[in-house]
C-alpha positions as YAML, in Angstrom:
chain: A
units: angstrom
residues:
- id: 1
  name: MET
  ca: [0.00, 0.00, 0.00]
- id: 2
  name: ASN
  ca: [1.46, 3.30, -1.10]
- id: 3
  name: ILE
  ca: [0.61, 6.04, 1.43]
- id: 4
  name: VAL
  ca: [1.56, 8.93, -0.89]
- id: 5
  name: ARG
  ca: [-1.39, 8.45, -3.21]
- id: 6
  name: PRO
  ca: [-3.43, 11.55, -4.15]
- id: 7
  name: GLU
  ca: [-6.69, 10.19, -2.76]
- id: 8
  name: ILE
  ca: [-5.03, 9.95, 0.66]
- id: 9
  name: LEU
  ca: [-2.68, 12.92, 0.57]
- id: 10
  name: VAL
  ca: [-5.10, 15.57, -0.73]
- id: 11
  name: PRO
  ca: [-7.82, 15.11, 1.93]
- id: 12
  name: VAL
  ca: [-5.21, 15.07, 4.70]
- id: 13
  name: LEU
  ca: [-3.58, 18.28, 3.46]
- id: 14
  name: MET
  ca: [-6.95, 19.97, 2.95]
- id: 15
  name: SER
  ca: [-8.13, 19.06, 6.43]
- id: 16
  name: CYS
  ca: [-4.86, 20.31, 7.93]
- id: 17
  name: ALA
  ca: [-5.25, 23.64, 6.13]
- id: 18
  name: LEU
  ca: [-8.90, 23.90, 7.17]
- id: 19
  name: LEU
  ca: [-8.05, 23.05, 10.76]
- id: 20
  name: TRP
  ca: [-5.33, 25.70, 10.78]
- id: 21
  name: TRP
  ca: [-7.74, 28.31, 9.41]
- id: 22
  name: ILE
  ca: [-10.65, 27.48, 11.72]
- id: 23
  name: GLY
  ca: [-8.60, 26.43, 14.72]
- id: 24
  name: ARG
  ca: [-6.84, 29.70, 15.38]
- id: 25
  name: GLY
  ca: [-9.18, 30.41, 18.30]
- id: 26
  name: MET
  ca: [-9.32, 26.83, 19.59]
- id: 27
  name: GLY
  ca: [-7.41, 25.31, 22.46]
- id: 28
  name: TRP
  ca: [-5.04, 22.40, 21.91]
- id: 29
  name: THR
  ca: [-7.41, 19.76, 23.28]
- id: 30
  name: THR
  ca: [-10.16, 20.92, 20.93]
- id: 31
  name: ARG
  ca: [-7.74, 20.90, 18.00]
- id: 32
  name: LEU
  ca: [-6.58, 17.37, 18.80]
- id: 33
  name: THR
  ca: [-10.18, 16.21, 19.07]
- id: 34
  name: VAL
  ca: [-11.04, 17.72, 15.69]
- id: 35
  name: VAL
  ca: [-7.91, 16.23, 14.11]
- id: 36
  name: SER
  ca: [-8.68, 12.76, 15.41]
- id: 37
  name: ILE
  ca: [-12.32, 12.91, 14.27]
- id: 38
  name: THR
  ca: [-11.26, 14.17, 10.84]
- id: 39
  name: LEU
  ca: [-8.69, 11.41, 10.40]
- id: 40
  name: VAL
  ca: [-11.21, 8.76, 11.45]
- id: 41
  name: ILE
  ca: [-13.69, 10.06, 8.88]
- id: 42
  name: ILE
  ca: [-11.04, 10.07, 6.13]
- id: 43
  name: VAL
  ca: [-9.96, 6.52, 6.97]
- id: 44
  name: ALA
  ca: [-13.58, 5.33, 7.10]
- id: 45
  name: VAL
  ca: [-14.39, 6.85, 3.71]
- id: 46
  name: LEU
  ca: [-11.29, 5.32, 2.13]
- id: 47
  name: TRP
  ca: [-12.02, 1.95, 3.73]
- id: 48
  name: ILE
  ca: [-15.60, 1.95, 2.47]
- id: 49
  name: GLU
  ca: [-14.45, 3.04, -0.98]
- id: 50
  name: ARG
  ca: [-11.92, 0.24, -1.21]
- id: 51
  name: ALA
  ca: [-14.43, -2.32, 0.11]
- id: 52
  name: MET
  ca: [-16.84, -1.48, -2.71]
- id: 53
  name: GLN
  ca: [-14.27, -2.12, -5.44]
...
């Protein structure tokens, strides 16, 4: 499994940029919570997508 594929890299980079933009007023615990939820959603979507193929 190649981890540097566009369908993995692009959502991660976009969510990092979005978190940076929105998270300027957030505390670190809130940021970590949002990051973990976002990564779980990305992994779930990719897992479901690969399961359907």
